[in-house]
Amino acid sequence: MNCAPQGSVLGPVLFILYVNEIMDCVCPGVTVKLFADDAKLYSAFDDTITPEYLQTCLTRTAEWSNHWQLTLSIIITC
């Protein structure tokens, strides 16, 4: 069941409210950029931010998306 017809003005607002909760999954030190239907998570590694720490953040984000039945397309860039 849709909350708003596709193409309506209300649709993007509802989507932003829906996806904005993803910010609660992100660990401190990891930056998230949300734009339309895209989300980018990134961080610079140092003594406190390790690859394992970033992986924990990504795992929490994946669990959130599974819980809310929102399929993610993962693209890794360096």
C-alpha positions as semicolon CSV with decimal commas, in nm:
position;residue;x (nm);y (nm);z (nm)
1;M;0,000;0,000;0,000
2;N;0,143;0,339;-0,100
3;C;0,124;0,640;0,129
4;A;0,144;0,891;-0,155
5;P;0,097;0,860;-0,531
6;Q;0,419;0,833;-0,731
7;G;0,529;1,174;-0,858
8;S;0,347;1,367;-0,588
9;V;0,513;1,643;-0,386
10;L;0,450;1,449;-0,065
11;G;0,644;1,140;-0,183
12;P;0,999;1,282;-0,148
13;V;0,919;1,431;0,193
14;L;0,791;1,099;0,324
15;F;1,095;0,920;0,179
16;I;1,333;1,163;0,354
17;L;1,156;1,106;0,685
18;Y;1,178;0,731;0,627
19;V;1,547;0,725;0,534
20;N;1,666;0,994;0,776
21;E;1,660;0,736;1,057
22;I;1,967;0,578;0,897
23;M;2,169;0,848;1,074
24;D;2,102;0,669;1,405
25;C;2,288;0,360;1,276
26;V;2,608;0,545;1,198
27;C;2,898;0,525;1,442
28;P;3,072;0,843;1,560
29;G;3,356;0,938;1,327
30;V;3,182;0,805;1,016
31;T;3,035;1,066;0,784
32;V;2,703;1,012;0,607
33;K;2,583;1,214;0,310
34;L;2,217;1,172;0,210
35;F;2,086;1,306;-0,119
36;A;1,757;1,202;-0,276
37;D;1,774;0,820;-0,274
38;D;2,154;0,800;-0,228
39;A;2,354;0,757;0,090
40;K;2,731;0,770;0,117
41;L;2,919;0,652;0,424
42;Y;3,288;0,727;0,453
43;S;3,568;0,790;0,697
44;A;3,941;0,849;0,710
45;F;4,125;0,577;0,900
46;D;4,335;0,674;1,202
47;D;4,403;0,535;1,550
48;T;4,033;0,529;1,646
49;I;3,866;0,472;1,307
50;T;3,981;0,135;1,177
51;P;3,849;-0,072;0,887
52;E;3,678;-0,298;1,143
53;Y;3,506;0,005;1,300
54;L;3,377;0,115;0,960
55;Q;3,261;-0,243;0,889
56;T;3,062;-0,239;1,213
57;C;2,890;0,079;1,097
58;L;2,815;-0,076;0,756
59;T;2,678;-0,391;0,921
60;R;2,446;-0,182;1,141
61;T;2,327;0,004;0,831
62;A;2,261;-0,325;0,648
63;E;2,066;-0,456;0,948
64;W;1,857;-0,137;0,949
65;S;1,781;-0,175;0,578
66;N;1,683;-0,540;0,622
67;H;1,457;-0,451;0,914
68;W;1,276;-0,186;0,708
69;Q;1,282;-0,398;0,387
70;L;1,480;-0,136;0,199
71;T;1,714;-0,296;-0,054
72;L;2,061;-0,145;-0,075
73;S;2,286;-0,139;-0,380
74;I;2,641;-0,137;-0,253
75;I;2,912;0,040;-0,452
76;I;3,263;0,047;-0,310
77;T;3,500;0,323;-0,422
78;C;3,845;0,420;-0,304
